[in-house]
PDB file of C-alpha atoms in Angstrom:
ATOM      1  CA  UNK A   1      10.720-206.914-161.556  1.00 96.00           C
ATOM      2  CA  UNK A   2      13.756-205.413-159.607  1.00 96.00           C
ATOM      3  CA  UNK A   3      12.141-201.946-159.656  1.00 97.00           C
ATOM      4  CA  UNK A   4       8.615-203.851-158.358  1.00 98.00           C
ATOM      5  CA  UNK A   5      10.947-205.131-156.032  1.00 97.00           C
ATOM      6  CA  UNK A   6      13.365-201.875-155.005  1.00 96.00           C
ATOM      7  CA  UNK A   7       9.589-199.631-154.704  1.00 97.00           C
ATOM      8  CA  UNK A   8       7.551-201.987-152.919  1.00 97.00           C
ATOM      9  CA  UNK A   9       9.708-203.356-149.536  1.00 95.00           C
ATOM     10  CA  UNK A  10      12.706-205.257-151.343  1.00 96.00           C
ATOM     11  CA  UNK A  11      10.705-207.973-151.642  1.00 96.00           C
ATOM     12  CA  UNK A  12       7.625-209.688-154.210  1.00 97.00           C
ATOM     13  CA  UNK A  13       6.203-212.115-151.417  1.00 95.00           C
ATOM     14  CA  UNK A  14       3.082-212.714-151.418  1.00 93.00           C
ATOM     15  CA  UNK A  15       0.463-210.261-150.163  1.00 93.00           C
ATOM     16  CA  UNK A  16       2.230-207.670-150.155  1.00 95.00           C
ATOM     17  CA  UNK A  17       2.520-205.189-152.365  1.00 97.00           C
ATOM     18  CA  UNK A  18       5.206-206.169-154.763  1.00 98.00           C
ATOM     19  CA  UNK A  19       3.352-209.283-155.892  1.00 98.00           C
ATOM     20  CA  UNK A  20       0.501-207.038-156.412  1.00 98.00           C
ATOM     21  CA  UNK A  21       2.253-204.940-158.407  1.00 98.00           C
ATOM     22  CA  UNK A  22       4.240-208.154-160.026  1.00 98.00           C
ATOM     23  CA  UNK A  23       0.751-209.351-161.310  1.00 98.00           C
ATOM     24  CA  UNK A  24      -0.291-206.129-162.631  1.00 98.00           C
ATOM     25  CA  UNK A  25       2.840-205.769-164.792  1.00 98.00           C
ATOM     26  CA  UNK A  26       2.560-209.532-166.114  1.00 98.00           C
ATOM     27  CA  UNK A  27      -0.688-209.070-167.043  1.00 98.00           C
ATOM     28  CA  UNK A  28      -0.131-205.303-168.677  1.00 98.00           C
ATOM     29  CA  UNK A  29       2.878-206.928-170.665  1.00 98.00           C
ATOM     30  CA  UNK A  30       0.440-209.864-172.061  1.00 98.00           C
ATOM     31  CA  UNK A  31      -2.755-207.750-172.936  1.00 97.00           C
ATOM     32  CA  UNK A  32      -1.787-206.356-176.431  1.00 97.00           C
ATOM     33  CA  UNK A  33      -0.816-210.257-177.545  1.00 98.00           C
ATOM     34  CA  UNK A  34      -4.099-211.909-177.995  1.00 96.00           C
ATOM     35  CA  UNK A  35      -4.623-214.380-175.099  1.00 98.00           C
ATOM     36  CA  UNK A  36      -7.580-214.989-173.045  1.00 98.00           C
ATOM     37  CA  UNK A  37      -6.255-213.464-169.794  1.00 98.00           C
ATOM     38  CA  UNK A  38      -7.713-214.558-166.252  1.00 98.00           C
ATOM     39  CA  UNK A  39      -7.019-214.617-162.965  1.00 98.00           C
ATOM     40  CA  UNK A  40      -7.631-217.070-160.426  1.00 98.00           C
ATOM     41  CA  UNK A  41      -8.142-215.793-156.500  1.00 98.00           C
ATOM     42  CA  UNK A  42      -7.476-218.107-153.554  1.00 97.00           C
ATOM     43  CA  UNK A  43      -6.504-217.579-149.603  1.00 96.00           C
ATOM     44  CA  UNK A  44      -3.957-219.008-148.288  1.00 92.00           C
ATOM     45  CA  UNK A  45      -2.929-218.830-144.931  1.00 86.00           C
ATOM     46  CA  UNK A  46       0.787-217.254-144.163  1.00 84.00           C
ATOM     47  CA  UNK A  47       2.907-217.529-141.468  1.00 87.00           C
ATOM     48  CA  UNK A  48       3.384-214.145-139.912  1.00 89.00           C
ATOM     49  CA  UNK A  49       6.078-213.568-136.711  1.00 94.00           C
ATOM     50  CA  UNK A  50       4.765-210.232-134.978  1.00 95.00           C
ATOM     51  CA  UNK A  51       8.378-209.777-132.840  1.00 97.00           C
ATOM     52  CA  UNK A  52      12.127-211.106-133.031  1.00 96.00           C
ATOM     53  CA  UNK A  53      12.175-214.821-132.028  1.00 98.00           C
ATOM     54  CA  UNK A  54      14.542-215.298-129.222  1.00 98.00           C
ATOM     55  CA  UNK A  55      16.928-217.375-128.574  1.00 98.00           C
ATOM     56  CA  UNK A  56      19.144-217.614-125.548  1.00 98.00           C
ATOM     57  CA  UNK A  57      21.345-219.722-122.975  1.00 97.00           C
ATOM     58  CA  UNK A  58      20.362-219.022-119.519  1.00 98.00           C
ATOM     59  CA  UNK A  59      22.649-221.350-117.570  1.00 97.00           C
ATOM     60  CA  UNK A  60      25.280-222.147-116.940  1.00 96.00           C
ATOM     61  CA  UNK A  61      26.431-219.072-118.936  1.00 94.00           C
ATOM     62  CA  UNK A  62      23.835-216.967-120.054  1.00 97.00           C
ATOM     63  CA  UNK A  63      24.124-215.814-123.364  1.00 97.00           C
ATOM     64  CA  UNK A  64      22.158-214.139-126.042  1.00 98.00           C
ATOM     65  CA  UNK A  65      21.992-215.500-129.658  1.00 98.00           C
ATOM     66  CA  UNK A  66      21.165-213.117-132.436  1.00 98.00           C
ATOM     67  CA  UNK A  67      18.160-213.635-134.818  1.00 97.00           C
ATOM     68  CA  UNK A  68      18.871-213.925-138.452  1.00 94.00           C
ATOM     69  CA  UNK A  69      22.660-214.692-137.546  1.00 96.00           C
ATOM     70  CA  UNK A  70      22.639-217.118-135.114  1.00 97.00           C
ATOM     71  CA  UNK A  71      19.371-218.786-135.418  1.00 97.00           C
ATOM     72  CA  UNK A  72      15.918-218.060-137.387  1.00 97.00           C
ATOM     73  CA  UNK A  73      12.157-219.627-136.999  1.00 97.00           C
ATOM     74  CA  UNK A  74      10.703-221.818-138.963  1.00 96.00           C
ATOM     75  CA  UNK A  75       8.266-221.017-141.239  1.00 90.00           C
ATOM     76  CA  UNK A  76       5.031-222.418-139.435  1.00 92.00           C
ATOM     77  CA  UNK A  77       6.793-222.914-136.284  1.00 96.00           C
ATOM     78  CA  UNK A  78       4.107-222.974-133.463  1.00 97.00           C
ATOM     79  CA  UNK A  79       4.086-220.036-131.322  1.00 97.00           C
ATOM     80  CA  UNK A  80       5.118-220.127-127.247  1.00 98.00           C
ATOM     81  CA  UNK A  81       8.018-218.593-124.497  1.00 98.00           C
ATOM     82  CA  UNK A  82       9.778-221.215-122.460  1.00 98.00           C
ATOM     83  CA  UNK A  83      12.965-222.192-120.667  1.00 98.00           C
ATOM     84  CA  UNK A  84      13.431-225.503-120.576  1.00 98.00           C
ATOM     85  CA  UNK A  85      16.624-227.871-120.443  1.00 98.00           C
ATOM     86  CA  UNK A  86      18.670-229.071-124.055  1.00 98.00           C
ATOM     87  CA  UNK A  87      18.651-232.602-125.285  1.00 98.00           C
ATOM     88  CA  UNK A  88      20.227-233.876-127.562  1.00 98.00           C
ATOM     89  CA  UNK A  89      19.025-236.449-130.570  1.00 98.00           C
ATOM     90  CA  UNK A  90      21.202-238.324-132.241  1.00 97.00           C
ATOM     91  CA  UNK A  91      23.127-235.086-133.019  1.00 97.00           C
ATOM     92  CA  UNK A  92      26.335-236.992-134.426  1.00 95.00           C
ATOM     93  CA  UNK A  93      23.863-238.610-137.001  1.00 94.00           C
ATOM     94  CA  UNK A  94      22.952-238.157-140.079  1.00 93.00           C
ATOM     95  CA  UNK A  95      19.029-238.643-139.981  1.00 96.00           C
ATOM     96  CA  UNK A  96      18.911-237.266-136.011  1.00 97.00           C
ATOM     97  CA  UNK A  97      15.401-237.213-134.925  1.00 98.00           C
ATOM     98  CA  UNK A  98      13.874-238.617-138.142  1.00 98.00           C
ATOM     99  CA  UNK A  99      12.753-241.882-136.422  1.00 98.00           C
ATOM    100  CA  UNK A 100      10.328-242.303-133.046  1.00 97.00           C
ATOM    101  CA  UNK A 101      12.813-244.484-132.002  1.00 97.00           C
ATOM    102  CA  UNK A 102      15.402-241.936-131.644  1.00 97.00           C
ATOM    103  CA  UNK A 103      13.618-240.281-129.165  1.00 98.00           C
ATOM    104  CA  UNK A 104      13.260-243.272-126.512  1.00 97.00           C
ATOM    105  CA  UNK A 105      14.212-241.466-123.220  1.00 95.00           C
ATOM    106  CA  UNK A 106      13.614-238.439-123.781  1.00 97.00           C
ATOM    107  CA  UNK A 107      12.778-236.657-120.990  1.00 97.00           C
ATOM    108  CA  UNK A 108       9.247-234.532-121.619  1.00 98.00           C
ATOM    109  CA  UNK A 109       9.230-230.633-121.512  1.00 98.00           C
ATOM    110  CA  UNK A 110      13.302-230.648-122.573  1.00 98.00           C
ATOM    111  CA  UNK A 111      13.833-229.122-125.704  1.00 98.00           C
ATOM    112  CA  UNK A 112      15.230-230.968-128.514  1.00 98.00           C
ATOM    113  CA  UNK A 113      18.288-230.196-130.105  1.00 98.00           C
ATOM    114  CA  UNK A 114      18.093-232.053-133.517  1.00 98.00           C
ATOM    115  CA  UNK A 115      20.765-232.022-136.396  1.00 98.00           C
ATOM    116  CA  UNK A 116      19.782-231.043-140.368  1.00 97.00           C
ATOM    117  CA  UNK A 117      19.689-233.828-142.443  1.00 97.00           C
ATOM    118  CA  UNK A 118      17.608-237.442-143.670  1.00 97.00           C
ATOM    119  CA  UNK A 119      13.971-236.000-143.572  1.00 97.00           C
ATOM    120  CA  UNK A 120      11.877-233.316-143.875  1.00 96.00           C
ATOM    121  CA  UNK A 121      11.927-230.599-141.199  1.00 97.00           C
ATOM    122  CA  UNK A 122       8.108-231.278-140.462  1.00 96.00           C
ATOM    123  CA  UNK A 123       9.040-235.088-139.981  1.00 97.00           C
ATOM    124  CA  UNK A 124      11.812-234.587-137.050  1.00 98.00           C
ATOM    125  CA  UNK A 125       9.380-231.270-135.690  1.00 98.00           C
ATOM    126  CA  UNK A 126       6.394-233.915-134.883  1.00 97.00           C
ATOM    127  CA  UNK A 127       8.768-236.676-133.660  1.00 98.00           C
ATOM    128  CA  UNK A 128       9.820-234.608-131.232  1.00 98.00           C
ATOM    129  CA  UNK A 129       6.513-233.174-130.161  1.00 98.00           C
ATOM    130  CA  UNK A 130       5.027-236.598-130.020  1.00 98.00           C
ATOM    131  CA  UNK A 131       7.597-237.489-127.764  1.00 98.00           C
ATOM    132  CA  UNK A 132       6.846-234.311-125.411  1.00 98.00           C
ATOM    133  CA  UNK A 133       9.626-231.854-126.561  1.00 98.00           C
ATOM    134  CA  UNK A 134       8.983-227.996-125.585  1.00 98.00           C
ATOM    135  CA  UNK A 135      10.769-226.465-128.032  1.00 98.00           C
ATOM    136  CA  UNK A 136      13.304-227.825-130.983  1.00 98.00           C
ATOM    137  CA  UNK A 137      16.517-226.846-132.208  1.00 98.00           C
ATOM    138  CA  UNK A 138      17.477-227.531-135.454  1.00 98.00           C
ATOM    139  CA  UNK A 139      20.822-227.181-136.530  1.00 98.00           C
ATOM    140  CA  UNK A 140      21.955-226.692-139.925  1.00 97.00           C
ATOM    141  CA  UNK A 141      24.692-229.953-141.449  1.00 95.00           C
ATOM    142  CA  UNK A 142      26.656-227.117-143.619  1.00 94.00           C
ATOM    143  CA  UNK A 143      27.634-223.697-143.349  1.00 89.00           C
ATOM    144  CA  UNK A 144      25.344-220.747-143.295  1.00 89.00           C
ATOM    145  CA  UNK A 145      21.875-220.373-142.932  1.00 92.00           C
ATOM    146  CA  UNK A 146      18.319-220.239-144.492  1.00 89.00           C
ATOM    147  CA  UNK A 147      14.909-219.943-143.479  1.00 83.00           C
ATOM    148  CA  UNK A 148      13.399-223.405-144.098  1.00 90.00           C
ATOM    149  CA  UNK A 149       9.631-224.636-143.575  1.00 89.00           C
ATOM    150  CA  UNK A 150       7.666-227.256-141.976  1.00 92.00           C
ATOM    151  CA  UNK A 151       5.022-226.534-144.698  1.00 83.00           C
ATOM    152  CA  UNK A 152       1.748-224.931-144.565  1.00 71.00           C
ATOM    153  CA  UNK A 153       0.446-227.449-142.508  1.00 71.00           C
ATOM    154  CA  UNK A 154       2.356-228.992-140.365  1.00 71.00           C
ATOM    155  CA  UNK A 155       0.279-229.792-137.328  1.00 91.00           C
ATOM    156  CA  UNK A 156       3.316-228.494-135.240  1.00 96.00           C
ATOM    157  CA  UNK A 157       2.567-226.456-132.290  1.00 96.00           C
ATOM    158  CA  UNK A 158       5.674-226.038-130.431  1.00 98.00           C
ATOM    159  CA  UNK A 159       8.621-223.663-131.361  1.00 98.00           C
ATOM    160  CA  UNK A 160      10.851-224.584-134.138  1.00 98.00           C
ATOM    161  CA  UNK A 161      13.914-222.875-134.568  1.00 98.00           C
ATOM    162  CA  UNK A 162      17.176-223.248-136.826  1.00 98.00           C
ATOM    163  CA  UNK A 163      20.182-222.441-135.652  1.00 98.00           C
ATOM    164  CA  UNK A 164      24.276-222.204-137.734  1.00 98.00           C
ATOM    165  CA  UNK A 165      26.296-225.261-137.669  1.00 97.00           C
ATOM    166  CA  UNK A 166      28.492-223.810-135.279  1.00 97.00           C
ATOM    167  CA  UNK A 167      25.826-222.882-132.299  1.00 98.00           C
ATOM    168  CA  UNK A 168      23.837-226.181-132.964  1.00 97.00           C
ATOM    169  CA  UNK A 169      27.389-227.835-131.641  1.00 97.00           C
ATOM    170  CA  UNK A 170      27.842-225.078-129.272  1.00 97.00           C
ATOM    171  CA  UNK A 171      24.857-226.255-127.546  1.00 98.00           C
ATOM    172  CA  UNK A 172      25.363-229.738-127.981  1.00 97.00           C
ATOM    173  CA  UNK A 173      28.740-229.755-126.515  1.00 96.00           C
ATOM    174  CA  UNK A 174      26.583-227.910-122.976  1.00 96.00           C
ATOM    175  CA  UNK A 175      24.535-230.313-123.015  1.00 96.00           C
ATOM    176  CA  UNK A 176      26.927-232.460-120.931  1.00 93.00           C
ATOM    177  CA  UNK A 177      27.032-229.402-118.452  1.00 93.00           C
ATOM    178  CA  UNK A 178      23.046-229.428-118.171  1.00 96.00           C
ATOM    179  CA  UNK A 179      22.962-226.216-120.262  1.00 97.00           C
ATOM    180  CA  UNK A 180      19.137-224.198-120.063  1.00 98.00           C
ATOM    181  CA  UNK A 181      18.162-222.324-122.538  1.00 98.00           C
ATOM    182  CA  UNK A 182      15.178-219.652-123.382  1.00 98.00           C
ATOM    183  CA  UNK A 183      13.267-220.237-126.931  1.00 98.00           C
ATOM    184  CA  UNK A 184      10.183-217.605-127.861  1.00 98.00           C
ATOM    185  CA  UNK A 185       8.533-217.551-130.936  1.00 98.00           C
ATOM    186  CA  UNK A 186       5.758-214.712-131.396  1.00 98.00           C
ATOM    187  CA  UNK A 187       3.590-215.870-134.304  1.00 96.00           C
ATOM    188  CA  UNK A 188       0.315-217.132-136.128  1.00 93.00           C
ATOM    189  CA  UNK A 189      -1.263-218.488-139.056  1.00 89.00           C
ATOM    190  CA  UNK A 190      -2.980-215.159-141.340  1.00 90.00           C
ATOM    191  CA  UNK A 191      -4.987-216.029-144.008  1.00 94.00           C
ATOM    192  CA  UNK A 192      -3.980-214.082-146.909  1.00 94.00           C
ATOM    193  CA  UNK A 193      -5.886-213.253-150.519  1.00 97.00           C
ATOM    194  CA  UNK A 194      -3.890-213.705-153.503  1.00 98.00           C
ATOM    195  CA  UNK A 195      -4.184-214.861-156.937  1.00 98.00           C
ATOM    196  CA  UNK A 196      -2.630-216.950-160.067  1.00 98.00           C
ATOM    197  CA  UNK A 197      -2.640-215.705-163.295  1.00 98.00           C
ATOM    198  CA  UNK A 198      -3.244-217.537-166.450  1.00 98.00           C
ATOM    199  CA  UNK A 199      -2.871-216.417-170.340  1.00 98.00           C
ATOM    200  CA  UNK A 200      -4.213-219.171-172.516  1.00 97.00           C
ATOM    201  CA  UNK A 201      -4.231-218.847-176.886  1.00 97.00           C
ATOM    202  CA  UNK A 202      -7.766-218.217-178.408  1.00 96.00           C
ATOM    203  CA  UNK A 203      -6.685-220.992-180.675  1.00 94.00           C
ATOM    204  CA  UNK A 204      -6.582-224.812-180.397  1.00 96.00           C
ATOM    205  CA  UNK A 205      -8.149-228.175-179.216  1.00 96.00           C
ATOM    206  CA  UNK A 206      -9.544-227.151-175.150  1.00 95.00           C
ATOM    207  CA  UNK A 207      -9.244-230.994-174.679  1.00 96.00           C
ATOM    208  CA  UNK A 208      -5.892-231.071-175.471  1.00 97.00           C
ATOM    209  CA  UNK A 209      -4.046-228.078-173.160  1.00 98.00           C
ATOM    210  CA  UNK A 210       0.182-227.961-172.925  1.00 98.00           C
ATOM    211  CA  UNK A 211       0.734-225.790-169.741  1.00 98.00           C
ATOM    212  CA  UNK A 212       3.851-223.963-169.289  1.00 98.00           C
ATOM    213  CA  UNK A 213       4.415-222.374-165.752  1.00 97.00           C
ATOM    214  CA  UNK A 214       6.862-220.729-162.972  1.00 98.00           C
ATOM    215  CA  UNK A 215       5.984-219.004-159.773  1.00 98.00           C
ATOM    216  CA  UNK A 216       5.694-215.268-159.319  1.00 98.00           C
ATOM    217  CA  UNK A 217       6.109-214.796-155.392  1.00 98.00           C
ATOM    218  CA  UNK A 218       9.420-214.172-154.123  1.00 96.00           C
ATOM    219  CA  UNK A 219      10.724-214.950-150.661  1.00 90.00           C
ATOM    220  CA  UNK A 220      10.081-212.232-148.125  1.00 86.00           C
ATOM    221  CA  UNK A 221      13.971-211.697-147.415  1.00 85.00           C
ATOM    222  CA  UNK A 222      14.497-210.496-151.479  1.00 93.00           C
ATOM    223  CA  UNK A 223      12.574-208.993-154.442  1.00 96.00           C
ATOM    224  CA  UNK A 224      13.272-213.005-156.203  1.00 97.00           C
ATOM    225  CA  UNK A 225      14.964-211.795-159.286  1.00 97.00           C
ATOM    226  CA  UNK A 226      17.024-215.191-159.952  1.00 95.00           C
ATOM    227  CA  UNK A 227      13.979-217.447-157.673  1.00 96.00           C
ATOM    228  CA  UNK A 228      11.755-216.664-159.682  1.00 97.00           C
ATOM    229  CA  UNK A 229      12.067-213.344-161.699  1.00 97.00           C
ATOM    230  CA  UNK A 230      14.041-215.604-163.831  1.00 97.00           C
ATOM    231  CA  UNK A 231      11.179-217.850-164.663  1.00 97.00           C
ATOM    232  CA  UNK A 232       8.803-214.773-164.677  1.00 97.00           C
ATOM    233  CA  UNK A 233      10.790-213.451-167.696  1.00 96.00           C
ATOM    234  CA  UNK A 234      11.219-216.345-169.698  1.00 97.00           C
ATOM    235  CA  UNK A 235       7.377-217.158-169.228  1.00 97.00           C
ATOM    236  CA  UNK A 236       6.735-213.695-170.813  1.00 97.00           C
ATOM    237  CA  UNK A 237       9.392-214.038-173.584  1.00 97.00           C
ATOM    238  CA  UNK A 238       7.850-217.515-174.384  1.00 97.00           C
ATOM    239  CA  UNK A 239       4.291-216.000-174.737  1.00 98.00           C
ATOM    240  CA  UNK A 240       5.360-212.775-176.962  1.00 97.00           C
ATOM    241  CA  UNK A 241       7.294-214.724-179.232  1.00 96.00           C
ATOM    242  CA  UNK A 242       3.959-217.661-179.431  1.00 96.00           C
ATOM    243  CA  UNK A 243       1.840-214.852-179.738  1.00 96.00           C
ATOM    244  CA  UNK A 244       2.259-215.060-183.621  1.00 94.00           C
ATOM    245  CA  UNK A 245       1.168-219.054-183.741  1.00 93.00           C
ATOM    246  CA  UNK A 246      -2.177-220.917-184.539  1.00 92.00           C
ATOM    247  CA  UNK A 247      -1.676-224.073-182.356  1.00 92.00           C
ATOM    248  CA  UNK A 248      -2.935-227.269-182.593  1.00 95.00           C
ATOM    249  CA  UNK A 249      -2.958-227.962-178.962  1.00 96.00           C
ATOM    250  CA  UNK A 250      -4.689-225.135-176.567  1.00 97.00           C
ATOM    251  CA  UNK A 251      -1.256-223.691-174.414  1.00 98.00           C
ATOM    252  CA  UNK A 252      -1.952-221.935-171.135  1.00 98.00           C
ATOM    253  CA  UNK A 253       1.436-219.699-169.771  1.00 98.00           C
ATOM    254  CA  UNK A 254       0.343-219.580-166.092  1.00 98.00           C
ATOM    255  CA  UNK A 255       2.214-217.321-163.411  1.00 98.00           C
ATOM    256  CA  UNK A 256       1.433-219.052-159.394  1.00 98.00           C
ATOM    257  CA  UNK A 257       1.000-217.225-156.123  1.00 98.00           C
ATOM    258  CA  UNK A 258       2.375-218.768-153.144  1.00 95.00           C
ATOM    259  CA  UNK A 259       4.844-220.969-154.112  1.00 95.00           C
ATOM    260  CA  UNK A 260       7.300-220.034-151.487  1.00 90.00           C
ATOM    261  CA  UNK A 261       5.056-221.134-149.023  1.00 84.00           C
ATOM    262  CA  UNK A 262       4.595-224.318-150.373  1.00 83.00           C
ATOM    263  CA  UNK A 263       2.961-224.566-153.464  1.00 92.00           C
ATOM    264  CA  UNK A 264      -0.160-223.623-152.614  1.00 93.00           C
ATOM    265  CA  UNK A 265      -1.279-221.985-155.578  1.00 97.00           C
ATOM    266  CA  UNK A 266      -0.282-224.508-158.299  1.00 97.00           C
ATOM    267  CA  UNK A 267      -2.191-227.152-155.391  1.00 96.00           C
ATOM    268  CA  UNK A 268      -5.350-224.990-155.450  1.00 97.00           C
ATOM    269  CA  UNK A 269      -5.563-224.387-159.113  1.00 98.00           C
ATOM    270  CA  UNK A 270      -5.061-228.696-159.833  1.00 97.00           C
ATOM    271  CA  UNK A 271      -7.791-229.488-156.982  1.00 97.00           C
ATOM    272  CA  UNK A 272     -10.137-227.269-158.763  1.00 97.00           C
ATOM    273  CA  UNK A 273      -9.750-228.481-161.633  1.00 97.00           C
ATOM    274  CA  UNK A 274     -12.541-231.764-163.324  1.00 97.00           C
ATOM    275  CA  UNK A 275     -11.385-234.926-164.111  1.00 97.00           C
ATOM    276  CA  UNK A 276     -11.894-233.909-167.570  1.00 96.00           C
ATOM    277  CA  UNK A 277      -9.605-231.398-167.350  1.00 97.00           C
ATOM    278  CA  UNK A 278      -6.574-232.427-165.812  1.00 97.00           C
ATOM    279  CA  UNK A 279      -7.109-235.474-167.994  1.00 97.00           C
ATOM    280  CA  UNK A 280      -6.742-232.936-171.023  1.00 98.00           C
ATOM    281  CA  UNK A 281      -3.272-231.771-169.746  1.00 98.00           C
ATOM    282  CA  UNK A 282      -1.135-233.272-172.622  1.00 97.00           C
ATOM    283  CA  UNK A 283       1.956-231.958-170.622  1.00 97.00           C
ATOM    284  CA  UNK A 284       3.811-229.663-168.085  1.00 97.00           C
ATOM    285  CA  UNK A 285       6.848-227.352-168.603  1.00 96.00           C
TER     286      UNK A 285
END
């Protein structure tokens, strides 16, 4: 999985083509032990940025924030290139922005300068465009930084950024001075192909199944040897070594797509499922 990884982009993410090449060896590795090998197609759509998000203060002091250091998008952020003025939510507390309530005078087209913690991402994103924010401004509760989502689909349509501890209380110490900033996110929703990949025994009772499962897909920023090569490995392990049983049960080793970008393969394969046969599902590892 590291060479998949080093050959194809440093990364396994999916569609591209490390996590084409990531099924193809998962599926090469199982062939010679027996299963009933399948794989399951399904689009998703991805979150693609086209050009660097930007980030910067353009009064008092202008100043230009770097991407990937200073700030990053959100995964599904909404697209759009404004300058509008910073305001503050509940920044000193611990669940900023995670009510309606918090928002009560704010001031429409400002954009809102939130702090990490108490609720999802998505939940603080849409308080703050409900209550007319341009743009928001997360800011992380801890140190470093991550790219984190508002989930594929958020029904957010403004930009959504994340920004270090230390600039989120850069700008929230301006905003007393009435401190202006520029926000651009260059990005859409592209629906992507991809596919899970199930190996299930020849053997044992179809109406009652034990399912054992990780994700293949990596994160586009790495080749996901620990998140979820790990898993990956152990998954093919577990199915060489089981290779040599007659089970009672049926047992289906199943590799997902799109994990990273919430689930959405494990999501697809369950809501395709009959009642019948979730209902056979004896149990999930």
């Amino acid at each position: 999985l590291a060479d998949i990884g080093s050959t194809n982009g440093d990364t396994r993410s999916l569609g591209t083509p490390g996590y084409a090449a990531s099924l193809d060896y998962v599926e090469q590795a199982l062939i010679p032990l027996g299963y009933e090998i399948t794989r399951e197609p399904f689009d998703v759509e991805t979150f693609t940025e086209f050009t660097d998000p930007v980030l910067e203060a353009t009064s008092p002091d202008p100043v230009t924030h770097v991407p990937g250091e200073d700030f990053v998008t959100m995964q599904y952020s909404g697209a759009g290139d404004l300058v509008a003025l910073v305001n503050g939510v509940e920044t000193s507390s611990g669940s900023s922005g995670c009510t309606a309530a918090a928002f009560t005078g704010f001031q429409t087209g400002n954009i809102a300068l939130i702090r990490r913690g108490g609720c999802t991402f998505r939940t603080k994103a849409l308080n703050a465009q409900n209550a007319g924010a341009a743009a928001v401004l997360v800011f992380n509760n801890t140190g470093g930084l991550f790219t984190p989502t508002l989930g594929n689909d958020p029904g957010v349509n403004i930009p959504v950024l994340m920004t270090t501890a230390a600039l989120g209380q850069e700008l929230d110490a301006g905003t007393a001075n009435g401190i202006t900033v520029r926000v651009a996110v260059d990005a859409e929703l592209v629906t992507v192909a991809t596919e899970n990949l199930f190996a299930e025994t020849i053997d044992g009772d179809p109406s009652t199944v034990l399912v054992l499962g990780s994700h293949l897909d990596s994160v586009p920023a790495g080749p996901g040897i620990n998140d979820n090569g790990s898993g990956t490995a152990l998954m093919l392990e577990l199915a060489r070594r089981f290779s040599a049983c007659t089970p009672a049960a049926k047992v289906q080793f199943s590799w997902w797509g799109a994990e990273e970008v919430g689930l959405v393969g494990s999501t697809h394969h369950v809501n395709a499922r009959t009642s019948a046969e979730l209902e056979a599902v004896i149990g999930y590892f």
